CSV table of C-alpha atoms and ligand atoms in Angstrom, one decimal:
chain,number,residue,atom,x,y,z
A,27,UNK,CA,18.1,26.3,20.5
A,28,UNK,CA,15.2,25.1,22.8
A,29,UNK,CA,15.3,21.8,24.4
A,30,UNK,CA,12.1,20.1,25.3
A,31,UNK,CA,11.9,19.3,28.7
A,32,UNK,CA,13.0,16.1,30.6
A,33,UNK,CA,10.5,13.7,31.2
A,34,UNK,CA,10.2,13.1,35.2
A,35,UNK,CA,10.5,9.1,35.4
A,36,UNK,CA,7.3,6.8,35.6
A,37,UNK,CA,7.1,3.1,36.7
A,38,UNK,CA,4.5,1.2,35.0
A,39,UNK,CA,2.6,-1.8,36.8
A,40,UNK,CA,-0.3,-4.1,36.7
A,41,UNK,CA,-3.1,-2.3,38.9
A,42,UNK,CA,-5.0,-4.4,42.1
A,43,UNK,CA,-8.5,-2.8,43.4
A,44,UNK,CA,-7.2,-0.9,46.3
A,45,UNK,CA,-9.6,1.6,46.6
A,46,UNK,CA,-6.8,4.0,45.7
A,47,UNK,CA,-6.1,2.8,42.5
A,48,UNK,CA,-9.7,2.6,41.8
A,49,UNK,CA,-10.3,6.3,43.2
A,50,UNK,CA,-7.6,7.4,40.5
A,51,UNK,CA,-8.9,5.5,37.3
A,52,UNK,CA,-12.5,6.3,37.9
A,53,UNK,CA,-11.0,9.8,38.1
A,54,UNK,CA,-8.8,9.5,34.7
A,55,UNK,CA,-11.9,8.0,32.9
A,56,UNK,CA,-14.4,10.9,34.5
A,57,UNK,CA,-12.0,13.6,32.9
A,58,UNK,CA,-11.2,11.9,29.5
A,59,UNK,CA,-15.2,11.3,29.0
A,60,UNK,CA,-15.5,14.7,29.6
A,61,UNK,CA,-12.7,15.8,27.5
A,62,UNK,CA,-14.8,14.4,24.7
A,63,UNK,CA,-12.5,11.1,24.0
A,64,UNK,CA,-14.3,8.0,23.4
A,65,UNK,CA,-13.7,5.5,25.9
A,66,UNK,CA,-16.8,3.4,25.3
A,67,UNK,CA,-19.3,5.8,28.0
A,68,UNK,CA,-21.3,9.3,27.7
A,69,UNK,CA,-20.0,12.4,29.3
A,70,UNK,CA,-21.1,12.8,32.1
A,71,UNK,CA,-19.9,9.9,33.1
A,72,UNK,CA,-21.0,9.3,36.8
A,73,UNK,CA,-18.6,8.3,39.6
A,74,UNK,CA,-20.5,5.0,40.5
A,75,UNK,CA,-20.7,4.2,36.8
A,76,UNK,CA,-17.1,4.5,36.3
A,77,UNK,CA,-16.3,2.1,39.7
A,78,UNK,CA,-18.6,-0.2,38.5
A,79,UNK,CA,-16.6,-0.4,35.7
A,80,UNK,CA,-13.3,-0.3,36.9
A,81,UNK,CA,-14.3,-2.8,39.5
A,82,UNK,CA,-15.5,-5.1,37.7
A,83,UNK,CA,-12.3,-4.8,35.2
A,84,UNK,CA,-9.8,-4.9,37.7
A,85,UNK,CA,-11.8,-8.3,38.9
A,86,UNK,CA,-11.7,-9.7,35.8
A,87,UNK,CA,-8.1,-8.4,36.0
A,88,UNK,CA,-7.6,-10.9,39.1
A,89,UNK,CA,-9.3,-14.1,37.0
A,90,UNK,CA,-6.4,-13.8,34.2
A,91,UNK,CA,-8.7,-12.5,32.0
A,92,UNK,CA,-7.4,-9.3,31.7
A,93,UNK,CA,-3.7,-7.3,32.6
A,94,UNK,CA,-4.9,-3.6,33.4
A,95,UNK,CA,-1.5,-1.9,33.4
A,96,UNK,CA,-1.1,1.7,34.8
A,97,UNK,CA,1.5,4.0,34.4
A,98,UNK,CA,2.6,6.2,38.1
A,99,UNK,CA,4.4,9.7,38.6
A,100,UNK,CA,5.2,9.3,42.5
A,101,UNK,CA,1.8,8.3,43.8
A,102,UNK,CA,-0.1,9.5,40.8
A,103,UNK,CA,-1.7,7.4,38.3
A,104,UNK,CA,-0.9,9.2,34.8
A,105,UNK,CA,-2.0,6.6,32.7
A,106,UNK,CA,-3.8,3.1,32.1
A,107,UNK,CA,-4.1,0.4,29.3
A,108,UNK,CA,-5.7,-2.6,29.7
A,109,UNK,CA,-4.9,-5.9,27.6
A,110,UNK,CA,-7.4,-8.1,26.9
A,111,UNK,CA,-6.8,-12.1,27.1
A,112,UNK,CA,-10.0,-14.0,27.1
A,113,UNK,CA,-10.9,-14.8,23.6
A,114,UNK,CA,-12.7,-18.2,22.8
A,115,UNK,CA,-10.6,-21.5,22.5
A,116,UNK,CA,-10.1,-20.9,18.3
A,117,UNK,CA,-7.9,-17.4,19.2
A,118,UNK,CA,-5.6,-18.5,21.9
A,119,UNK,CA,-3.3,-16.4,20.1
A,120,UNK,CA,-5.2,-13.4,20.1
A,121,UNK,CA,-5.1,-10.2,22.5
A,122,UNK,CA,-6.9,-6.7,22.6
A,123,UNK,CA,-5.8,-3.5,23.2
A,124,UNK,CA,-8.2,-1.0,25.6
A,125,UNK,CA,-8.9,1.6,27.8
A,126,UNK,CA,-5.9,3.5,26.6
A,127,UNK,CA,-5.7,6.7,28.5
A,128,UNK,CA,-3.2,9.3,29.6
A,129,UNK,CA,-4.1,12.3,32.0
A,130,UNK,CA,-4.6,15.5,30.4
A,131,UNK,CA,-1.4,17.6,30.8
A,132,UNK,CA,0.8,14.5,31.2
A,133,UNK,CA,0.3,13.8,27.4
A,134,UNK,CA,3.0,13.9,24.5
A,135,UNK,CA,5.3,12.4,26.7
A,136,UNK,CA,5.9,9.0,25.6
A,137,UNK,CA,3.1,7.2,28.6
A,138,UNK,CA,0.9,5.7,26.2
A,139,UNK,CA,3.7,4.5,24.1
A,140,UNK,CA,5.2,3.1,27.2
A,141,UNK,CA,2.1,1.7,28.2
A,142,UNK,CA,1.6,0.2,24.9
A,143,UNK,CA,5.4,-1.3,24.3
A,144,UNK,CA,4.8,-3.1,28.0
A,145,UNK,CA,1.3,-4.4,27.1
A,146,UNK,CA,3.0,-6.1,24.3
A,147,UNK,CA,5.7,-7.3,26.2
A,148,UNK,CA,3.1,-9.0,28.1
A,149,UNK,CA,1.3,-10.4,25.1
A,150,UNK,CA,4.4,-12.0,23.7
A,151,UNK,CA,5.5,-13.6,27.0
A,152,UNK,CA,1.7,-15.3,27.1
A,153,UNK,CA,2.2,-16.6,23.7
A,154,UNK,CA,-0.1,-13.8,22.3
A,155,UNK,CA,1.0,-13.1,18.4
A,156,UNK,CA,-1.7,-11.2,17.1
A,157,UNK,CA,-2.8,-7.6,18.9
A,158,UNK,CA,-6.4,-5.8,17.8
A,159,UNK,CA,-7.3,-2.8,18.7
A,160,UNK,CA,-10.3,-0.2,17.6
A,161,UNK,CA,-9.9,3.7,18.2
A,162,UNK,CA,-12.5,6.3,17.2
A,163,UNK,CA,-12.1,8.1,13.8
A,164,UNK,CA,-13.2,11.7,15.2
A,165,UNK,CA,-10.8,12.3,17.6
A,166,UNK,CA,-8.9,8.9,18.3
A,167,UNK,CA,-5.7,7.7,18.9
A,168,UNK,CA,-4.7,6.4,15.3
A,169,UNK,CA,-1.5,8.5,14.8
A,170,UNK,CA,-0.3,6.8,17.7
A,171,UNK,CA,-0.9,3.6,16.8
A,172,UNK,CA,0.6,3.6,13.2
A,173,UNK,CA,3.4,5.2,14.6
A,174,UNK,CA,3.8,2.3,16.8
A,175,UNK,CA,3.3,-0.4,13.7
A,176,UNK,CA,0.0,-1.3,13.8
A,177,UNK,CA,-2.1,-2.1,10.3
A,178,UNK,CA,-5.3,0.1,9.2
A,179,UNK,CA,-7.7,-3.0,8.3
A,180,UNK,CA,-10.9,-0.8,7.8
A,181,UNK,CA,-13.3,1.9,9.3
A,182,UNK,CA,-16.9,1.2,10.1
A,183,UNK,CA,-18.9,4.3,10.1
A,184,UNK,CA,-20.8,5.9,12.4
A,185,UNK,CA,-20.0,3.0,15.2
A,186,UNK,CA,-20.6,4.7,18.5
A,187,UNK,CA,-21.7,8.1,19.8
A,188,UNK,CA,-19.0,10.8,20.4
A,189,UNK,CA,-19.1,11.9,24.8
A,190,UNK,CA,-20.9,15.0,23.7
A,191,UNK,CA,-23.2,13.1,21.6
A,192,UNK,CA,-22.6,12.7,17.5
A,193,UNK,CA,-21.8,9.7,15.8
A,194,UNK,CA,-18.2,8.6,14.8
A,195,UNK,CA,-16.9,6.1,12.7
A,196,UNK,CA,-14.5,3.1,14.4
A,197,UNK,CA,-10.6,2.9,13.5
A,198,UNK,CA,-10.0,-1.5,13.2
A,199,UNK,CA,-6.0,-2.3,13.4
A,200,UNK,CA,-3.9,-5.1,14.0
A,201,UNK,CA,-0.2,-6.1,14.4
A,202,UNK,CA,1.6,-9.6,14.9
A,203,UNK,CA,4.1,-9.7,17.7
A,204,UNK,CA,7.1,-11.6,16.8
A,205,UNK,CA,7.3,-14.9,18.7
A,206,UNK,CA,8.8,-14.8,22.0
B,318,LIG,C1,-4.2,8.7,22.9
B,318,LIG,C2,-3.5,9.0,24.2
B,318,LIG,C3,-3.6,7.8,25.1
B,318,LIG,C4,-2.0,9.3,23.8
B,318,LIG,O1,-1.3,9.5,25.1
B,318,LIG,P1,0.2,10.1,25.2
B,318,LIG,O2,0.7,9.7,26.4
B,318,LIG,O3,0.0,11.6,25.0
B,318,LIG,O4,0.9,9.5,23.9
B,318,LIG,P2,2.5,9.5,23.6
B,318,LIG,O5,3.1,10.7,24.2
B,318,LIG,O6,3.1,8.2,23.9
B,318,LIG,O7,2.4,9.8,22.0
B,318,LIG,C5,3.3,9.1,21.1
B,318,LIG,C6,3.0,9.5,19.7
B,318,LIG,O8,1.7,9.3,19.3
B,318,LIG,C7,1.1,10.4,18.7
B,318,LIG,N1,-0.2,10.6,19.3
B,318,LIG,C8,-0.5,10.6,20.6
B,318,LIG,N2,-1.8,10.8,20.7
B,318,LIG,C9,-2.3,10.9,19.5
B,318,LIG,C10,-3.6,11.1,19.0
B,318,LIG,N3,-4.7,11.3,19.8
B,318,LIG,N4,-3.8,11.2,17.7
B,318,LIG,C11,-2.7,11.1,16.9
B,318,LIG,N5,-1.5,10.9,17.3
B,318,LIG,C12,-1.3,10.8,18.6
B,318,LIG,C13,1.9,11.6,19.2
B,318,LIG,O9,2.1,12.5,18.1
B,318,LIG,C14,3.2,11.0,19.6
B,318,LIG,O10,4.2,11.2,18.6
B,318,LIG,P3,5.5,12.1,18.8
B,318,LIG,O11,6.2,11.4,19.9
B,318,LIG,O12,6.2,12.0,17.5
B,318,LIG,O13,5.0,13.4,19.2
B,318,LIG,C15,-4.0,10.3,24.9
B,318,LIG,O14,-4.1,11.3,23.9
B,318,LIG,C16,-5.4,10.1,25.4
B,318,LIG,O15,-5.6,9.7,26.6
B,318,LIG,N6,-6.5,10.3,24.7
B,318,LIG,C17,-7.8,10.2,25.1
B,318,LIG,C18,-8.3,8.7,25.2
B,318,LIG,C19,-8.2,8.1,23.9
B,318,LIG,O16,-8.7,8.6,22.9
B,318,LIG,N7,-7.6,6.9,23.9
B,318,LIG,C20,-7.5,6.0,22.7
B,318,LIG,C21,-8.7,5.1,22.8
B,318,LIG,S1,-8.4,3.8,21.5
């Protein structure tokens, strides 16, 4: 009988803009754009675009705003989810899941959900009781998150272009976090 090969260990942390940091998630989203995943941009997705975007996340990060977590293999970054916590004063308990990546050939191996159970960790312990999320319907992550409890609301179709170009529909879910 085969056995399927041990996991190396990962730490997971909230990411600061050292330009190292943002040198490896401009790098992530660059190759998941280009893998045809929909993370919000157009493949190809250029380098300065991407910093822009990472910089300005990882400010926002700084203001509270946000929590961009990543996940590290030594000095690699593997993965990234961000957690989104400014909602207007009528959601205080709301948060948002994004930006959910793991590097291709690192995938299948239980980062996202780690990513994902920490993100909610963080939620809860801000007093955060209701988690959103969208993922695309071609090509998305939704086996992942159903397998992680989260609630099919409803699709929208034909919500963004796909990388490559095409239209997709959008994925809407939700799941309460038990009070902490
Ligand atoms: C989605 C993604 C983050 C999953 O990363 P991962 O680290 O491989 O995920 P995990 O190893 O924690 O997977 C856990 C479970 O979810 C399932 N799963 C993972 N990705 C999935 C996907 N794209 N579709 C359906 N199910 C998926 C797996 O089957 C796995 O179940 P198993 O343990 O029984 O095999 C990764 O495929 C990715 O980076 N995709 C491109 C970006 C993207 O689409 N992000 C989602 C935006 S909302």
């Amino acid at each position: 009988m085969t056995h399927p090969a041990p996991v190396p260990p990962f730490q997971i942390r909230a990411l600061n803009a050292d330009p190292d940091t943002l040198n490896q998630l401009c790098t992530l989203i660059i190759q998941t754009v280009a893998n045809g995943e929909s993370v919000s941009f157009m493949h190809p997705l250029a380098p300065a675009d991407a910093e822009a975007f990472w910089a300005g996340s990882l400010a926002a990060a700084h203001r509270g705003e946000r929590v961009v977590l990543g996940a590290w293999q030594a000095e690699q970054l593997i993965g990234t989810v961000t957690l989104l916590l400014d909602f207007p004063p009528n959601q205080p308990h709301r948060a948002e899941i994004a930006k959910m990546m793991t590097r291709l050939g690192h995938r299948g191996k239980g980062i996202a959900t780690a990513l994902l159970r920490e993100a909610e960790g963080l939620a809860g312990q801000r007093g955060r009781t209701l988690l959103v999320l969208d993922t695309a319907t071609d090509g998305g992550a939704a086996g992942l998150y159903e397998k992680l409890g989260y609630t099919l609301a409803g699709e929208i179709p034909d919500f963004a272009l796909k990388p490559h170009g095409g239209l997709t529909g959008t994925l809407l879910y939700w799941k309460r976090l038990e009070q902490v």
